[in-house]
């Protein structure tokens, strides 16, 4: 809530559009497998070996350029910094940190002291500089300090830092062994922050910080024989004496003879749910990451002699 400004002249308010300081956008690390690119695929040669992150269509690194501030109502380009602070693209207002901050018992804090900070707000409009006052915010507003990235863009950077990958495939029939028709093939992934979750990371620039958290919700196992198994869990690693998996398995009905290299290609695709918040905004993303291996399946031959 804005508190009306005290002792602020109309002439002074109108002057803020004429006072500017050059600012530059903050540049960040080059994204790797951004949320808008839904799939990273790797090959797994043996069970229990984590797949490595692979970049897919990663944008070329580089600075985003100077920040441009535009008033939505008029389309007018204005200084990103004025005598009254930094321009906030979300509401077309300038925010300046009150210095000194009001005493802790001042009603302006609305009981929030000492969390956050008090800001002077001056908004554009039909009569520039006539709207504004003071307000408390838990974190600096978007654009404060020259920030040119959005919270969603910072969320993408946070996801990059997690290095989410496809399942670290565990399977009872690794590529160097032969499985049998009719015998359950157990399916699982090694559980780690990068292959199953939970995983979290924070990306920040001056004046803005966003934290993202990711967790796999399910794994789809395409078994190479035209069938797929969807498991809402990480699966159960095989144990001595186990026959049917208590959580995730598949039974082949035909041998793999005649398939490329006489083996079925198994592709495991995990669906990651990502939530993020920061800078007064929040959102969610759905990502997929894949890994693959091969399975050779034969038939048990019974020789009868008489």
mmCIF file of C-alpha atoms in Angstrom:
data_model
loop_
_atom_site.group_PDB
_atom_site.id
_atom_site.type_symbol
_atom_site.label_atom_id
_atom_site.label_comp_id
_atom_site.label_asym_id
_atom_site.label_seq_id
_atom_site.Cartn_x
_atom_site.Cartn_y
_atom_site.Cartn_z
ATOM 1 C CA UNK A 1 0.000 0.000 0.000
ATOM 2 C CA UNK A 2 1.283 3.451 -0.914
ATOM 3 C CA UNK A 3 1.402 6.115 1.759
ATOM 4 C CA UNK A 4 0.959 9.660 0.352
ATOM 5 C CA UNK A 5 4.231 11.556 0.148
ATOM 6 C CA UNK A 6 4.726 14.499 2.493
ATOM 7 C CA UNK A 7 6.406 17.753 1.439
ATOM 8 C CA UNK A 8 6.792 16.757 -2.212
ATOM 9 C CA UNK A 9 6.286 19.650 -4.669
ATOM 10 C CA UNK A 10 4.582 19.174 -8.034
ATOM 11 C CA UNK A 11 7.481 20.846 -9.837
ATOM 12 C CA UNK A 12 9.987 18.518 -8.252
ATOM 13 C CA UNK A 13 7.861 15.502 -9.096
ATOM 14 C CA UNK A 14 7.567 16.571 -12.711
ATOM 15 C CA UNK A 15 11.311 16.969 -12.975
ATOM 16 C CA UNK A 16 12.135 13.329 -12.394
ATOM 17 C CA UNK A 17 11.659 12.418 -16.050
ATOM 18 C CA UNK A 18 14.482 14.783 -16.971
ATOM 19 C CA UNK A 19 17.048 13.298 -14.585
ATOM 20 C CA UNK A 20 18.719 10.141 -15.847
ATOM 21 C CA UNK A 21 21.803 8.078 -15.332
ATOM 22 C CA UNK A 22 23.099 5.545 -17.807
ATOM 23 C CA UNK A 23 22.575 1.940 -16.791
ATOM 24 C CA UNK A 24 23.552 -1.373 -18.276
ATOM 25 C CA UNK A 25 21.781 -4.693 -18.111
ATOM 26 C CA UNK A 26 23.302 -7.372 -16.008
ATOM 27 C CA UNK A 27 24.620 -10.269 -17.996
ATOM 28 C CA UNK A 28 24.495 -13.836 -16.723
ATOM 29 C CA UNK A 29 25.969 -17.221 -17.530
ATOM 30 C CA UNK A 30 25.094 -18.790 -20.884
ATOM 31 C CA UNK A 31 21.998 -20.953 -20.385
ATOM 32 C CA UNK A 32 22.373 -24.714 -20.694
ATOM 33 C CA UNK A 33 19.269 -26.671 -21.707
ATOM 34 C CA UNK A 34 16.804 -23.830 -20.933
ATOM 35 C CA UNK A 35 13.251 -24.592 -19.799
ATOM 36 C CA UNK A 36 11.899 -23.764 -23.259
ATOM 37 C CA UNK A 37 13.910 -26.667 -24.695
ATOM 38 C CA UNK A 38 12.131 -29.697 -23.273
ATOM 39 C CA UNK A 39 14.516 -32.595 -23.914
ATOM 40 C CA UNK A 40 18.111 -33.587 -23.148
ATOM 41 C CA UNK A 41 19.051 -37.106 -24.313
ATOM 42 C CA UNK A 42 22.007 -39.187 -23.168
ATOM 43 C CA UNK A 43 23.037 -42.830 -23.501
ATOM 44 C CA UNK A 44 23.612 -45.089 -20.516
ATOM 45 C CA UNK A 45 25.933 -48.052 -21.034
ATOM 46 C CA UNK A 46 25.414 -49.791 -17.699
ATOM 47 C CA UNK A 47 22.912 -49.548 -14.848
ATOM 48 C CA UNK A 48 23.574 -47.231 -11.956
ATOM 49 C CA UNK A 49 25.763 -44.820 -13.924
ATOM 50 C CA UNK A 50 24.377 -41.262 -13.853
ATOM 51 C CA UNK A 51 23.841 -39.741 -17.266
ATOM 52 C CA UNK A 52 25.715 -36.522 -17.995
ATOM 53 C CA UNK A 53 23.946 -33.253 -18.824
ATOM 54 C CA UNK A 54 23.884 -32.458 -22.514
ATOM 55 C CA UNK A 55 23.262 -29.014 -23.936
ATOM 56 C CA UNK A 56 20.445 -28.832 -26.479
ATOM 57 C CA UNK A 57 19.961 -25.747 -28.619
ATOM 58 C CA UNK A 58 21.630 -23.584 -25.971
ATOM 59 C CA UNK A 59 21.539 -19.884 -26.839
ATOM 60 C CA UNK A 60 24.861 -18.310 -27.618
ATOM 61 C CA UNK A 61 26.351 -16.398 -24.682
ATOM 62 C CA UNK A 62 26.365 -12.662 -24.710
ATOM 63 C CA UNK A 63 25.153 -9.572 -22.926
ATOM 64 C CA UNK A 64 21.481 -8.697 -23.457
ATOM 65 C CA UNK A 65 22.347 -5.068 -24.191
ATOM 66 C CA UNK A 66 21.345 -1.829 -22.514
ATOM 67 C CA UNK A 67 18.089 -1.754 -20.681
ATOM 68 C CA UNK A 68 15.247 0.158 -22.343
ATOM 69 C CA UNK A 69 12.422 1.542 -20.175
ATOM 70 C CA UNK A 70 9.049 2.213 -21.811
ATOM 71 C CA UNK A 71 5.802 3.541 -20.296
ATOM 72 C CA UNK A 72 3.081 1.046 -21.233
ATOM 73 C CA UNK A 73 0.279 3.632 -21.406
ATOM 74 C CA UNK A 74 2.010 6.011 -23.827
ATOM 75 C CA UNK A 75 4.769 3.913 -25.396
ATOM 76 C CA UNK A 76 7.229 6.656 -24.424
ATOM 77 C CA UNK A 77 10.825 5.695 -23.701
ATOM 78 C CA UNK A 78 11.940 7.181 -20.386
ATOM 79 C CA UNK A 79 15.179 7.151 -18.379
ATOM 80 C CA UNK A 80 15.633 3.930 -16.450
ATOM 81 C CA UNK A 81 16.963 5.984 -13.536
ATOM 82 C CA UNK A 82 15.748 9.344 -12.353
ATOM 83 C CA UNK A 83 16.136 11.555 -9.316
ATOM 84 C CA UNK A 84 13.431 9.423 -7.715
ATOM 85 C CA UNK A 85 15.024 6.014 -8.268
ATOM 86 C CA UNK A 86 14.808 3.111 -10.685
ATOM 87 C CA UNK A 87 12.025 2.464 -13.191
ATOM 88 C CA UNK A 88 9.826 -0.575 -12.546
ATOM 89 C CA UNK A 89 8.482 -1.974 -15.843
ATOM 90 C CA UNK A 90 5.664 -3.825 -14.100
ATOM 91 C CA UNK A 91 3.869 -0.664 -12.875
ATOM 92 C CA UNK A 92 5.631 2.261 -14.676
ATOM 93 C CA UNK A 93 6.764 3.749 -11.352
ATOM 94 C CA UNK A 94 10.134 4.891 -10.051
ATOM 95 C CA UNK A 95 11.323 3.365 -6.765
ATOM 96 C CA UNK A 96 13.934 4.978 -4.558
ATOM 97 C CA UNK A 97 15.173 3.570 -1.241
ATOM 98 C CA UNK A 98 14.269 5.933 1.588
ATOM 99 C CA UNK A 99 17.475 7.192 3.197
ATOM 100 C CA UNK A 100 17.445 7.241 6.115
ATOM 101 C CA UNK A 101 14.850 4.540 6.704
ATOM 102 C CA UNK A 102 11.988 5.482 9.083
ATOM 103 C CA UNK A 103 12.346 4.490 12.755
ATOM 104 C CA UNK A 104 11.243 0.968 13.568
ATOM 105 C CA UNK A 105 8.126 2.196 15.390
ATOM 106 C CA UNK A 106 6.953 4.335 12.456
ATOM 107 C CA UNK A 107 3.454 3.275 11.228
ATOM 108 C CA UNK A 108 4.830 3.328 7.682
ATOM 109 C CA UNK A 109 6.352 -0.105 8.361
ATOM 110 C CA UNK A 110 2.874 -1.589 8.913
ATOM 111 C CA UNK A 111 4.410 -3.913 11.502
ATOM 112 C CA UNK A 112 7.004 -5.347 9.093
ATOM 113 C CA UNK A 113 10.120 -3.846 10.676
ATOM 114 C CA UNK A 114 12.953 -4.897 10.405
ATOM 115 C CA UNK A 115 12.130 -7.068 7.354
ATOM 116 C CA UNK A 116 12.338 -5.547 3.895
ATOM 117 C CA UNK A 117 12.701 -1.822 3.341
ATOM 118 C CA UNK A 118 10.734 1.383 2.746
ATOM 119 C CA UNK A 119 10.726 2.917 -0.751
ATOM 120 C CA UNK A 120 9.660 6.260 -2.175
ATOM 121 C CA UNK A 121 7.442 5.676 -5.210
ATOM 122 C CA UNK A 122 6.821 8.152 -8.054
ATOM 123 C CA UNK A 123 4.556 6.946 -10.853
ATOM 124 C CA UNK A 124 4.032 8.038 -14.438
ATOM 125 C CA UNK A 125 0.566 8.668 -15.838
ATOM 126 C CA UNK A 126 -1.537 11.337 -17.549
ATOM 127 C CA UNK A 127 0.121 13.857 -15.207
ATOM 128 C CA UNK A 128 3.637 12.470 -14.690
ATOM 129 C CA UNK A 129 4.909 12.780 -11.152
ATOM 130 C CA UNK A 130 1.533 13.346 -9.508
ATOM 131 C CA UNK A 131 1.092 9.768 -8.266
ATOM 132 C CA UNK A 132 3.162 8.085 -5.593
ATOM 133 C CA UNK A 133 4.082 7.979 -1.969
ATOM 134 C CA UNK A 134 5.897 5.528 0.270
ATOM 135 C CA UNK A 135 5.575 1.770 0.451
ATOM 136 C CA UNK A 136 7.124 -1.211 2.210
ATOM 137 C CA UNK A 137 8.475 -4.103 0.124
ATOM 138 C CA UNK A 138 9.971 -7.402 1.317
ATOM 139 C CA UNK A 139 12.520 -7.378 -1.553
ATOM 140 C CA UNK A 140 13.719 -4.742 -4.036
ATOM 141 C CA UNK A 141 11.200 -4.226 -6.867
ATOM 142 C CA UNK A 142 11.900 -5.345 -10.461
ATOM 143 C CA UNK A 143 14.279 -2.948 -12.178
ATOM 144 C CA UNK A 144 15.811 -1.643 -8.949
ATOM 145 C CA UNK A 145 19.562 -1.209 -9.367
ATOM 146 C CA UNK A 146 19.370 -1.358 -13.142
ATOM 147 C CA UNK A 147 18.118 -4.948 -13.349
ATOM 148 C CA UNK A 148 17.002 -5.700 -16.903
ATOM 149 C CA UNK A 149 16.211 -9.380 -16.571
ATOM 150 C CA UNK A 150 12.777 -10.596 -15.534
ATOM 151 C CA UNK A 151 12.105 -13.030 -12.685
ATOM 152 C CA UNK A 152 11.201 -15.683 -15.288
ATOM 153 C CA UNK A 153 14.575 -15.222 -16.988
ATOM 154 C CA UNK A 154 16.338 -15.630 -13.663
ATOM 155 C CA UNK A 155 14.261 -18.766 -13.056
ATOM 156 C CA UNK A 156 15.702 -20.158 -16.281
ATOM 157 C CA UNK A 157 19.218 -19.459 -15.027
ATOM 158 C CA UNK A 158 18.427 -21.184 -11.741
ATOM 159 C CA UNK A 159 17.202 -24.265 -13.622
ATOM 160 C CA UNK A 160 20.417 -24.302 -15.657
ATOM 161 C CA UNK A 161 22.441 -24.431 -12.450
ATOM 162 C CA UNK A 162 20.628 -27.569 -11.281
ATOM 163 C CA UNK A 163 21.998 -29.556 -14.267
ATOM 164 C CA UNK A 164 18.911 -31.761 -14.421
ATOM 165 C CA UNK A 165 19.464 -34.940 -16.458
ATOM 166 C CA UNK A 166 17.641 -38.065 -17.514
ATOM 167 C CA UNK A 167 17.330 -41.158 -15.305
ATOM 168 C CA UNK A 168 20.528 -42.956 -14.280
ATOM 169 C CA UNK A 169 19.079 -46.181 -15.623
ATOM 170 C CA UNK A 170 19.120 -49.282 -13.477
ATOM 171 C CA UNK A 171 17.868 -52.482 -15.114
ATOM 172 C CA UNK A 172 18.116 -56.208 -14.383
ATOM 173 C CA UNK A 173 19.252 -56.913 -17.953
ATOM 174 C CA UNK A 174 22.254 -54.679 -18.716
ATOM 175 C CA UNK A 175 23.646 -54.611 -22.281
ATOM 176 C CA UNK A 176 26.184 -57.369 -21.588
ATOM 177 C CA UNK A 177 23.555 -59.906 -20.445
ATOM 178 C CA UNK A 178 20.624 -61.762 -21.953
ATOM 179 C CA UNK A 179 17.105 -61.575 -20.547
ATOM 180 C CA UNK A 180 14.287 -64.021 -21.174
ATOM 181 C CA UNK A 181 10.800 -63.723 -22.569
ATOM 182 C CA UNK A 182 8.263 -63.858 -19.739
ATOM 183 C CA UNK A 183 10.690 -62.849 -16.996
ATOM 184 C CA UNK A 184 10.047 -59.407 -15.404
ATOM 185 C CA UNK A 185 12.672 -56.755 -16.201
ATOM 186 C CA UNK A 186 13.066 -54.407 -13.238
ATOM 187 C CA UNK A 187 13.350 -50.677 -13.988
ATOM 188 C CA UNK A 188 14.744 -47.987 -11.699
ATOM 189 C CA UNK A 189 16.888 -44.873 -11.529
ATOM 190 C CA UNK A 190 19.654 -43.948 -9.165
ATOM 191 C CA UNK A 191 18.151 -41.301 -6.888
ATOM 192 C CA UNK A 192 20.180 -38.095 -6.785
ATOM 193 C CA UNK A 193 19.443 -34.348 -6.974
ATOM 194 C CA UNK A 194 20.164 -34.321 -10.730
ATOM 195 C CA UNK A 195 18.331 -37.539 -11.696
ATOM 196 C CA UNK A 196 15.288 -37.522 -9.375
ATOM 197 C CA UNK A 197 15.331 -34.571 -6.977
ATOM 198 C CA UNK A 198 14.470 -32.627 -5.044
ATOM 199 C CA UNK A 199 16.883 -30.059 -6.379
ATOM 200 C CA UNK A 200 16.986 -26.295 -5.939
ATOM 201 C CA UNK A 201 19.130 -23.374 -7.046
ATOM 202 C CA UNK A 202 19.074 -19.594 -6.872
ATOM 203 C CA UNK A 203 20.024 -17.066 -9.526
ATOM 204 C CA UNK A 204 20.566 -13.423 -8.632
ATOM 205 C CA UNK A 205 21.485 -10.054 -10.037
ATOM 206 C CA UNK A 206 21.671 -6.828 -8.036
ATOM 207 C CA UNK A 207 18.184 -6.100 -6.761
ATOM 208 C CA UNK A 208 16.576 -9.377 -7.816
ATOM 209 C CA UNK A 209 16.869 -13.005 -6.723
ATOM 210 C CA UNK A 210 14.862 -16.052 -7.851
ATOM 211 C CA UNK A 211 14.900 -19.575 -6.376
ATOM 212 C CA UNK A 212 13.701 -22.613 -8.333
ATOM 213 C CA UNK A 213 12.935 -26.099 -6.987
ATOM 214 C CA UNK A 214 12.616 -29.236 -9.156
ATOM 215 C CA UNK A 215 11.275 -32.747 -8.541
ATOM 216 C CA UNK A 216 10.591 -35.648 -10.914
ATOM 217 C CA UNK A 217 6.908 -36.607 -10.957
ATOM 218 C CA UNK A 218 7.079 -39.688 -13.189
ATOM 219 C CA UNK A 219 9.294 -41.677 -15.532
ATOM 220 C CA UNK A 220 8.030 -43.046 -18.827
ATOM 221 C CA UNK A 221 9.900 -46.162 -19.944
ATOM 222 C CA UNK A 222 9.584 -46.816 -23.688
ATOM 223 C CA UNK A 223 10.658 -50.444 -23.869
ATOM 224 C CA UNK A 224 11.422 -50.712 -27.584
ATOM 225 C CA UNK A 225 8.801 -53.393 -28.250
ATOM 226 C CA UNK A 226 5.956 -50.938 -28.794
ATOM 227 C CA UNK A 227 5.009 -50.847 -25.120
ATOM 228 C CA UNK A 228 5.585 -48.189 -22.483
ATOM 229 C CA UNK A 229 5.513 -48.239 -18.682
ATOM 230 C CA UNK A 230 4.782 -45.053 -16.711
ATOM 231 C CA UNK A 231 6.005 -45.180 -13.098
ATOM 232 C CA UNK A 232 5.266 -42.364 -10.610
ATOM 233 C CA UNK A 233 8.297 -43.417 -8.588
ATOM 234 C CA UNK A 234 12.036 -43.977 -8.927
ATOM 235 C CA UNK A 235 11.596 -47.759 -9.085
ATOM 236 C CA UNK A 236 13.198 -50.362 -6.841
ATOM 237 C CA UNK A 237 16.777 -51.617 -7.351
ATOM 238 C CA UNK A 238 16.855 -55.389 -7.825
ATOM 239 C CA UNK A 239 17.693 -57.462 -4.745
ATOM 240 C CA UNK A 240 18.740 -61.088 -4.404
ATOM 241 C CA UNK A 241 15.754 -63.393 -4.760
ATOM 242 C CA UNK A 242 13.482 -60.745 -6.275
ATOM 243 C CA UNK A 243 11.200 -61.833 -9.128
ATOM 244 C CA UNK A 244 8.601 -59.129 -9.745
ATOM 245 C CA UNK A 245 9.487 -55.524 -8.920
ATOM 246 C CA UNK A 246 7.240 -54.043 -6.229
ATOM 247 C CA UNK A 247 7.194 -50.713 -8.057
ATOM 248 C CA UNK A 248 8.203 -50.755 -11.737
ATOM 249 C CA UNK A 249 8.916 -53.530 -14.277
ATOM 250 C CA UNK A 250 8.078 -54.855 -17.749
ATOM 251 C CA UNK A 251 7.648 -58.335 -19.245
ATOM 252 C CA UNK A 252 8.777 -58.897 -22.828
ATOM 253 C CA UNK A 253 6.590 -61.255 -24.846
ATOM 254 C CA UNK A 254 8.866 -61.523 -27.865
ATOM 255 C CA UNK A 255 12.648 -61.966 -28.232
ATOM 256 C CA UNK A 256 14.728 -59.073 -29.548
ATOM 257 C CA UNK A 257 16.111 -61.053 -32.506
ATOM 258 C CA UNK A 258 15.657 -59.010 -35.682
ATOM 259 C CA UNK A 259 15.894 -55.661 -33.902
ATOM 260 C CA UNK A 260 18.924 -53.421 -34.613
ATOM 261 C CA UNK A 261 21.889 -55.241 -33.042
ATOM 262 C CA UNK A 262 19.326 -57.851 -31.917
ATOM 263 C CA UNK A 263 18.415 -55.632 -28.952
ATOM 264 C CA UNK A 264 15.527 -53.453 -27.852
ATOM 265 C CA UNK A 265 16.305 -49.784 -27.233
ATOM 266 C CA UNK A 266 14.926 -48.669 -23.880
ATOM 267 C CA UNK A 267 14.362 -44.923 -23.414
ATOM 268 C CA UNK A 268 13.549 -43.503 -19.983
ATOM 269 C CA UNK A 269 12.045 -40.005 -19.931
ATOM 270 C CA UNK A 270 11.606 -38.215 -16.622
ATOM 271 C CA UNK A 271 9.097 -35.381 -16.216
ATOM 272 C CA UNK A 272 10.390 -32.639 -13.931
ATOM 273 C CA UNK A 273 8.023 -30.229 -12.205
ATOM 274 C CA UNK A 274 9.763 -26.932 -11.434
ATOM 275 C CA UNK A 275 8.376 -24.133 -9.277
ATOM 276 C CA UNK A 276 10.057 -20.774 -8.782
ATOM 277 C CA UNK A 277 9.521 -17.524 -6.916
ATOM 278 C CA UNK A 278 11.266 -14.213 -6.395
ATOM 279 C CA UNK A 279 10.982 -10.540 -7.209
ATOM 280 C CA UNK A 280 7.329 -10.555 -6.247
ATOM 281 C CA UNK A 281 6.526 -13.139 -8.928
ATOM 282 C CA UNK A 282 6.196 -16.925 -9.111
ATOM 283 C CA UNK A 283 5.620 -19.592 -11.715
ATOM 284 C CA UNK A 284 6.025 -23.206 -12.725
ATOM 285 C CA UNK A 285 7.681 -25.156 -15.528
ATOM 286 C CA UNK A 286 7.485 -28.709 -16.837
ATOM 287 C CA UNK A 287 10.686 -30.191 -18.278
ATOM 288 C CA UNK A 288 11.647 -33.609 -19.630
ATOM 289 C CA UNK A 289 15.038 -35.275 -19.656
ATOM 290 C CA UNK A 290 15.838 -38.647 -21.279
ATOM 291 C CA UNK A 291 18.382 -41.459 -21.095
ATOM 292 C CA UNK A 292 18.622 -44.722 -23.024
ATOM 293 C CA UNK A 293 20.118 -48.204 -22.934
ATOM 294 C CA UNK A 294 19.676 -51.508 -24.802
ATOM 295 C CA UNK A 295 18.204 -54.855 -23.742
ATOM 296 C CA UNK A 296 18.731 -58.241 -25.409
ATOM 297 C CA UNK A 297 15.885 -60.693 -24.858
ATOM 298 C CA UNK A 298 15.950 -64.374 -25.811
ATOM 299 C CA UNK A 299 13.713 -67.427 -25.430
ATOM 300 C CA UNK A 300 14.340 -70.313 -23.093
ATOM 301 C CA UNK A 301 14.927 -73.404 -25.197
ATOM 302 C CA UNK A 302 13.966 -76.725 -23.715
ATOM 303 C CA UNK A 303 15.676 -79.738 -25.251
ATOM 304 C CA UNK A 304 13.757 -82.961 -24.896
ATOM 305 C CA UNK A 305 15.574 -86.204 -25.636
ATOM 306 C CA UNK A 306 14.039 -89.597 -25.692
#
